[in-house]
Short mmCIF file of C-alpha atoms and ligand atoms in Angstrom, two decimals:
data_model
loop_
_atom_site.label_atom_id
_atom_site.label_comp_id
_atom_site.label_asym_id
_atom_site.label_seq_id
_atom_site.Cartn_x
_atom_site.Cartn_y
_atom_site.Cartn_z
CA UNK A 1 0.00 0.00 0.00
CA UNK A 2 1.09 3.31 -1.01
CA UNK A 3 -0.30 6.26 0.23
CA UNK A 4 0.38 10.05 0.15
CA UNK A 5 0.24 12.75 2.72
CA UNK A 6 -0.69 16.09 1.65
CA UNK A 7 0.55 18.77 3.91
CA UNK A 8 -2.04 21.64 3.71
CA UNK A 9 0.71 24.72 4.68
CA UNK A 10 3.01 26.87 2.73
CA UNK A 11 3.06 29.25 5.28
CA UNK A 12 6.65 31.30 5.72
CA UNK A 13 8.39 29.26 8.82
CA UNK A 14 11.39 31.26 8.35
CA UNK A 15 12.60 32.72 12.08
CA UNK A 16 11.02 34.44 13.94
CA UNK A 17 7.94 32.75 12.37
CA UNK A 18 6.32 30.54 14.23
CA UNK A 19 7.23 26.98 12.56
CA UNK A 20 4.62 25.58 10.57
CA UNK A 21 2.30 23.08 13.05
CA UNK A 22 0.72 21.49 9.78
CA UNK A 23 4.45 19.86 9.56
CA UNK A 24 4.15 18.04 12.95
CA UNK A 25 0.77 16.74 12.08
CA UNK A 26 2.12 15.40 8.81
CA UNK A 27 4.79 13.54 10.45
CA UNK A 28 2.29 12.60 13.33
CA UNK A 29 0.39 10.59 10.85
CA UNK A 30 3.50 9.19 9.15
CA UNK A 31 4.57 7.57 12.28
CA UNK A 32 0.56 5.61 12.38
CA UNK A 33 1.42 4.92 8.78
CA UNK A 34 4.72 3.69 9.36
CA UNK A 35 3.49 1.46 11.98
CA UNK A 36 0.55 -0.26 10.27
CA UNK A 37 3.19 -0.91 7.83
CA UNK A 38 2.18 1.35 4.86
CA UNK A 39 4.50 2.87 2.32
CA UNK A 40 3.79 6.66 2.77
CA UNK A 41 5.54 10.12 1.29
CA UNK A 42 4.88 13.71 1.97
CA UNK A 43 3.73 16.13 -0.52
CA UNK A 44 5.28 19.80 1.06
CA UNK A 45 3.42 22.45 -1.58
CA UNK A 46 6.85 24.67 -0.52
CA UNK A 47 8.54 21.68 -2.52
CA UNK A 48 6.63 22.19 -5.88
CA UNK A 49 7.04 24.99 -7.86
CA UNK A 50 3.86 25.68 -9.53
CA UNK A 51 3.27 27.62 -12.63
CA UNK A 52 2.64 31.53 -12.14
CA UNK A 53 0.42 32.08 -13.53
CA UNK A 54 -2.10 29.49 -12.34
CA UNK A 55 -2.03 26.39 -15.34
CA UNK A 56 -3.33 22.78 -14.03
CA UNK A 57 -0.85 20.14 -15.30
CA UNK A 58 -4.17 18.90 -17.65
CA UNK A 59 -3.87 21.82 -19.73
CA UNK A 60 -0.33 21.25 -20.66
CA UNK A 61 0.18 19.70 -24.54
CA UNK A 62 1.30 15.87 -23.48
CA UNK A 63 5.00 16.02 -22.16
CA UNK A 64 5.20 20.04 -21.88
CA UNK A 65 4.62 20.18 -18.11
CA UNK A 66 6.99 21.95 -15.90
CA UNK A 67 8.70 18.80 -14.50
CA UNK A 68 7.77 18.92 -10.97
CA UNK A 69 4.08 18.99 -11.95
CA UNK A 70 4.76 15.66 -14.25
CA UNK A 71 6.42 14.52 -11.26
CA UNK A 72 3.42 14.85 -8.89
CA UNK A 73 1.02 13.61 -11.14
CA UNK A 74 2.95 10.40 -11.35
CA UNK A 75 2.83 9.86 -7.58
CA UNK A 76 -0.78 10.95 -7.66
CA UNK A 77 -1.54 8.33 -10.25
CA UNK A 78 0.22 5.68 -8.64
CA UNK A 79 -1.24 6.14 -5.16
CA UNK A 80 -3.31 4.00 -3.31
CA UNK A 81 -5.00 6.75 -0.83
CA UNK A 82 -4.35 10.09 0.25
CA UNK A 83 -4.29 11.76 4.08
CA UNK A 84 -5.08 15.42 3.67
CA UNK A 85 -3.49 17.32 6.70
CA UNK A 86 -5.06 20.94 6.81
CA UNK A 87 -5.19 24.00 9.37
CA UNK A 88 -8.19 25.87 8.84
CA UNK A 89 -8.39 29.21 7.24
CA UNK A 90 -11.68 31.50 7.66
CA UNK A 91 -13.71 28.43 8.42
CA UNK A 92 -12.50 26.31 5.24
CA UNK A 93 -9.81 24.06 4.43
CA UNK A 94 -6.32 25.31 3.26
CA UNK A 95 -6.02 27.69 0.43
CA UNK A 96 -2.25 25.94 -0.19
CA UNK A 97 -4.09 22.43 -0.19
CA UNK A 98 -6.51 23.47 -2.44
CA UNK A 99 -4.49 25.47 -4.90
CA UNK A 100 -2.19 22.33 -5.11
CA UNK A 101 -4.50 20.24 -5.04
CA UNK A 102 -6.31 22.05 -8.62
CA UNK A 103 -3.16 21.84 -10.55
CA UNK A 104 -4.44 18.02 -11.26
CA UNK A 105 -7.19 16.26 -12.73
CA UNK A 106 -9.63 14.26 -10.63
CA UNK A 107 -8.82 11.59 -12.93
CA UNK A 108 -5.86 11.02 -11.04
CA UNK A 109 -7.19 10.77 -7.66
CA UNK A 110 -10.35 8.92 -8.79
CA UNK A 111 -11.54 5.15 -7.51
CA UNK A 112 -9.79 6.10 -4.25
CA UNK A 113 -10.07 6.94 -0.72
CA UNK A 114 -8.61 9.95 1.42
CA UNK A 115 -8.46 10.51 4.79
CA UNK A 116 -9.38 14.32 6.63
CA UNK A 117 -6.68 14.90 9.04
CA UNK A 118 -7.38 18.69 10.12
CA UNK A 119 -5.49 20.40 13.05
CA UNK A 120 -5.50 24.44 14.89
CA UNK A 121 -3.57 26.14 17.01
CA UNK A 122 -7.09 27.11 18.93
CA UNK A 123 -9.73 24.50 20.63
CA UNK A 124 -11.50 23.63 17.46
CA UNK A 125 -9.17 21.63 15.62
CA UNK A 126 -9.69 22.80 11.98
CA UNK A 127 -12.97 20.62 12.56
CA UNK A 128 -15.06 23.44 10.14
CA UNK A 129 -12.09 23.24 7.67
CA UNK A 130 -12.88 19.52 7.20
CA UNK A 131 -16.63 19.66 6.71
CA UNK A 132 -15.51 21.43 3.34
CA UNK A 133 -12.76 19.52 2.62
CA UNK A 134 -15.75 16.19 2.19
CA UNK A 135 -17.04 18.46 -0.80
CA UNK A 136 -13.84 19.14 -2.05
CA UNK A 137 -12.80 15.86 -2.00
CA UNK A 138 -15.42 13.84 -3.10
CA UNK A 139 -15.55 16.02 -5.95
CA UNK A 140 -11.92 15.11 -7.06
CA UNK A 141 -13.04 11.33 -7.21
CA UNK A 142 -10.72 10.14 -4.05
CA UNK A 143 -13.98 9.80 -1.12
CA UNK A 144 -13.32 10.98 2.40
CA UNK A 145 -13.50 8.12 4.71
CA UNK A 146 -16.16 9.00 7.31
CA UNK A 147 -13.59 8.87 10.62
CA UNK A 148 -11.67 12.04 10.80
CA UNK A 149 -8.74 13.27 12.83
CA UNK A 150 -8.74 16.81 14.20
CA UNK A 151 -6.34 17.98 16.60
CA UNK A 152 -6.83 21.13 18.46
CA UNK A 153 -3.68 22.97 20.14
CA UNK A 154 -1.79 21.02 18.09
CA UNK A 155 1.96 22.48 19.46
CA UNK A 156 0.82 21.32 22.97
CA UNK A 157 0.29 17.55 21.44
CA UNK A 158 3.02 17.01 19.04
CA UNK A 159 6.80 17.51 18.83
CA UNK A 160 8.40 18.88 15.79
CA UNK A 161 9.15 15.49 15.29
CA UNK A 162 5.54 13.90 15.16
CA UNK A 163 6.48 12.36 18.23
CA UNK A 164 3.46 13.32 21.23
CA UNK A 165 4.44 15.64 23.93
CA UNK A 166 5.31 14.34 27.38
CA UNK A 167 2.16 13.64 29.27
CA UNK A 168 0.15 12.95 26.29
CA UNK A 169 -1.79 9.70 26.37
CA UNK A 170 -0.43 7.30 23.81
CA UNK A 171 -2.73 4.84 23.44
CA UNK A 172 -5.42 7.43 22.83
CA UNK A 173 -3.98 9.59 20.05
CA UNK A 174 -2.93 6.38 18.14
CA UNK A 175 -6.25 4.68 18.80
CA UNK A 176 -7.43 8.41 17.61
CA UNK A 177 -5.23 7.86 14.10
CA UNK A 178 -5.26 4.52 13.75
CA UNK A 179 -9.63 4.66 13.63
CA UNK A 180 -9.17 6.34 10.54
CA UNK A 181 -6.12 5.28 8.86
CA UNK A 182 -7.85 1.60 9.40
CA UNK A 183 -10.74 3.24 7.18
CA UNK A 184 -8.51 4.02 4.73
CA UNK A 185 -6.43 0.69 4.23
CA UNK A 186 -9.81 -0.66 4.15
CA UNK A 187 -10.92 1.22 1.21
CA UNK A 188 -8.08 1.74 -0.35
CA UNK A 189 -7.12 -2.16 -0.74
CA UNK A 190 -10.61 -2.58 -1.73
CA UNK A 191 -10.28 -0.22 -4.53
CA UNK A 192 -6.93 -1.60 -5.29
CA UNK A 193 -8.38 -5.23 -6.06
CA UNK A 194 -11.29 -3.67 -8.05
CA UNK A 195 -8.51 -2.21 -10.18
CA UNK A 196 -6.68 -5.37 -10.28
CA UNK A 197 -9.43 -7.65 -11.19
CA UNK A 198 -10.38 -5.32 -14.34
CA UNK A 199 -14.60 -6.69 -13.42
CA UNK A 200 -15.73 -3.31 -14.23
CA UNK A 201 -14.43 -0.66 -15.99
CA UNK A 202 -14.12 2.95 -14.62
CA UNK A 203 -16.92 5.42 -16.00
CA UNK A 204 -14.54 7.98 -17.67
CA UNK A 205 -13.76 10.90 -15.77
CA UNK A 206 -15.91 14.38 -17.52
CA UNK A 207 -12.52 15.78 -20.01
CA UNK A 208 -13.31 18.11 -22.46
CA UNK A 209 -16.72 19.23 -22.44
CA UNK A 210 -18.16 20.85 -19.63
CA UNK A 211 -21.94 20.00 -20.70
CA UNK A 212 -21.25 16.61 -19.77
CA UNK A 213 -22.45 17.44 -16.72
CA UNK A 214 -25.17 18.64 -17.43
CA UNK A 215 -29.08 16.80 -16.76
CA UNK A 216 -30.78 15.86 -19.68
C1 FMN B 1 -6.09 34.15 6.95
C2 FMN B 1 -6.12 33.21 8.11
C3 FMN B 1 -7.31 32.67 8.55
C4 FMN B 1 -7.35 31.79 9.65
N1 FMN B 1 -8.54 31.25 10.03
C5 FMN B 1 -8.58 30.36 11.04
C6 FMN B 1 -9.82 29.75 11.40
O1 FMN B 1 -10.86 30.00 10.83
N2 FMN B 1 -9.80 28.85 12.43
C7 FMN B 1 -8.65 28.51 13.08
O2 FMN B 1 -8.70 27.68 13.98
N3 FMN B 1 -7.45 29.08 12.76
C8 FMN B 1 -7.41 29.99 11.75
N4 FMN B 1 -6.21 30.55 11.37
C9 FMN B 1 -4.99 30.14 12.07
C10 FMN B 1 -4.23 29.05 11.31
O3 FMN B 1 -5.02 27.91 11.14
C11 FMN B 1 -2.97 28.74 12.09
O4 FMN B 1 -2.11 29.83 11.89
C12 FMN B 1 -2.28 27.47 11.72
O5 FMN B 1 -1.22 27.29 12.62
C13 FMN B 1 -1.75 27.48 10.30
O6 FMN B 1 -1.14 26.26 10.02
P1 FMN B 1 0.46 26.12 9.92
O7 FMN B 1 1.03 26.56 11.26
O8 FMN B 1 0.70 24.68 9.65
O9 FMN B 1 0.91 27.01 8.81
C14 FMN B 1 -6.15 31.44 10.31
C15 FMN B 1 -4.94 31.99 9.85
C16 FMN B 1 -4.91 32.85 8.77
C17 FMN B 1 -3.60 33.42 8.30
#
């Protein structure tokens, strides 16, 4: 199983910033990962260099996409799941994570599950941001498991490492994770067998025209 995290921050970290708390969440849900003994890497937006201006990777002639975007869409393609990690920004999920997130076609993501992982530096937990992110999400083609992770105050759970605080209770937090991540290897080695067995072909994904969505 092969899974990607999306870290929802691009936020400048640079001292005396405050360091970016969406990077200890990511790393808090690669350690759950790690231990169920899933194959996971992290998607950091500050990594990718997208175009300026804005041009999804679909609207690139075949083999004239900036390389990083090719890249991405590779590891996109080839995933099993995705774990969305996302602070919450005016109520709604990440402007990074979304921005991102459009540069690629839901073909890409489609036939597979994702996981909500929201977090906040206040008592809510990003807990609105992920009631969005379900729309956003399903609407790509990779389905929000229904268990979500939020974790409010996240600098006073986590280390920089991922590791939990001293005095945090272990068995809680990874029961916390592991409820959803368990979701999520469900579904995604479901989907992975329906792939593999070829029984039924995937309805094509809406490309060119946009009345195709249209009702009759
Ligand atoms: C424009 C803006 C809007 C924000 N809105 C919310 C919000 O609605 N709820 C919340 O809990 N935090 C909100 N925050 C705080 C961020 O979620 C917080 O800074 C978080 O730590 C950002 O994630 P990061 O540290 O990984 O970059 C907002 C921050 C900014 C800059």
């Amino acid at each position: 199983m092969n899974l990607l995290i999306f870290l929802g921050t691009e936020r400048d970290s640079t001292p005396p910033h405050p360091a970016r708390l969406g990077a200890r969440v990511a790393r808090a849900c690669a350690r759950r990962l790690h231990a169920a003994g899933a194959d996971h890497e992290t998607v950091d937006p500050l990594e990718i260099d997208l175009p300026s201006p804005f041009k999804p990777h679909f609207a690139f002639a075949a083999g004239k996409a900036p390389r990083q975007l090719d890249d991405l869409a590779n590891r996109i393609r080839t995933a099993d799941g995705y774990v969305m990690v996302s602070p919450e920004y005016n109520h709604s999920m990440s402007p990074a994570l979304a921005h991102l997130l459009n540069h690629f076609g839901s073909s890409l993501f489609a036939y597979k599950p994702s996981a909500i992982v929201t977090y906040s530096a206040g008592q809510w937990g990003g807990a609105r941001a992920a009631v969005n992110m379900r729309t956003f999400l399903s609407e790509l083609g990779c389905l929000p498991v229904s268990a979500m992770v939020h974790v409010p105050k996240a600098q006073e759970v986590f280390e920089e490492n991922g590791g939990l605080l001293e005095g945090e209770d272990a068995d809680r937090w990874d029961g916390y994770f592991d409820r959803t991540f368990s979701q999520l290897f469900w579904w995604a080695e479901a989907a992975a067998r329906q792939r593999a067995a070829g029984s039924r072909e995937a309805p094509g994904a809406f490309k060119k025209d946009p009345s195709q969505r249209n009702a009759p």
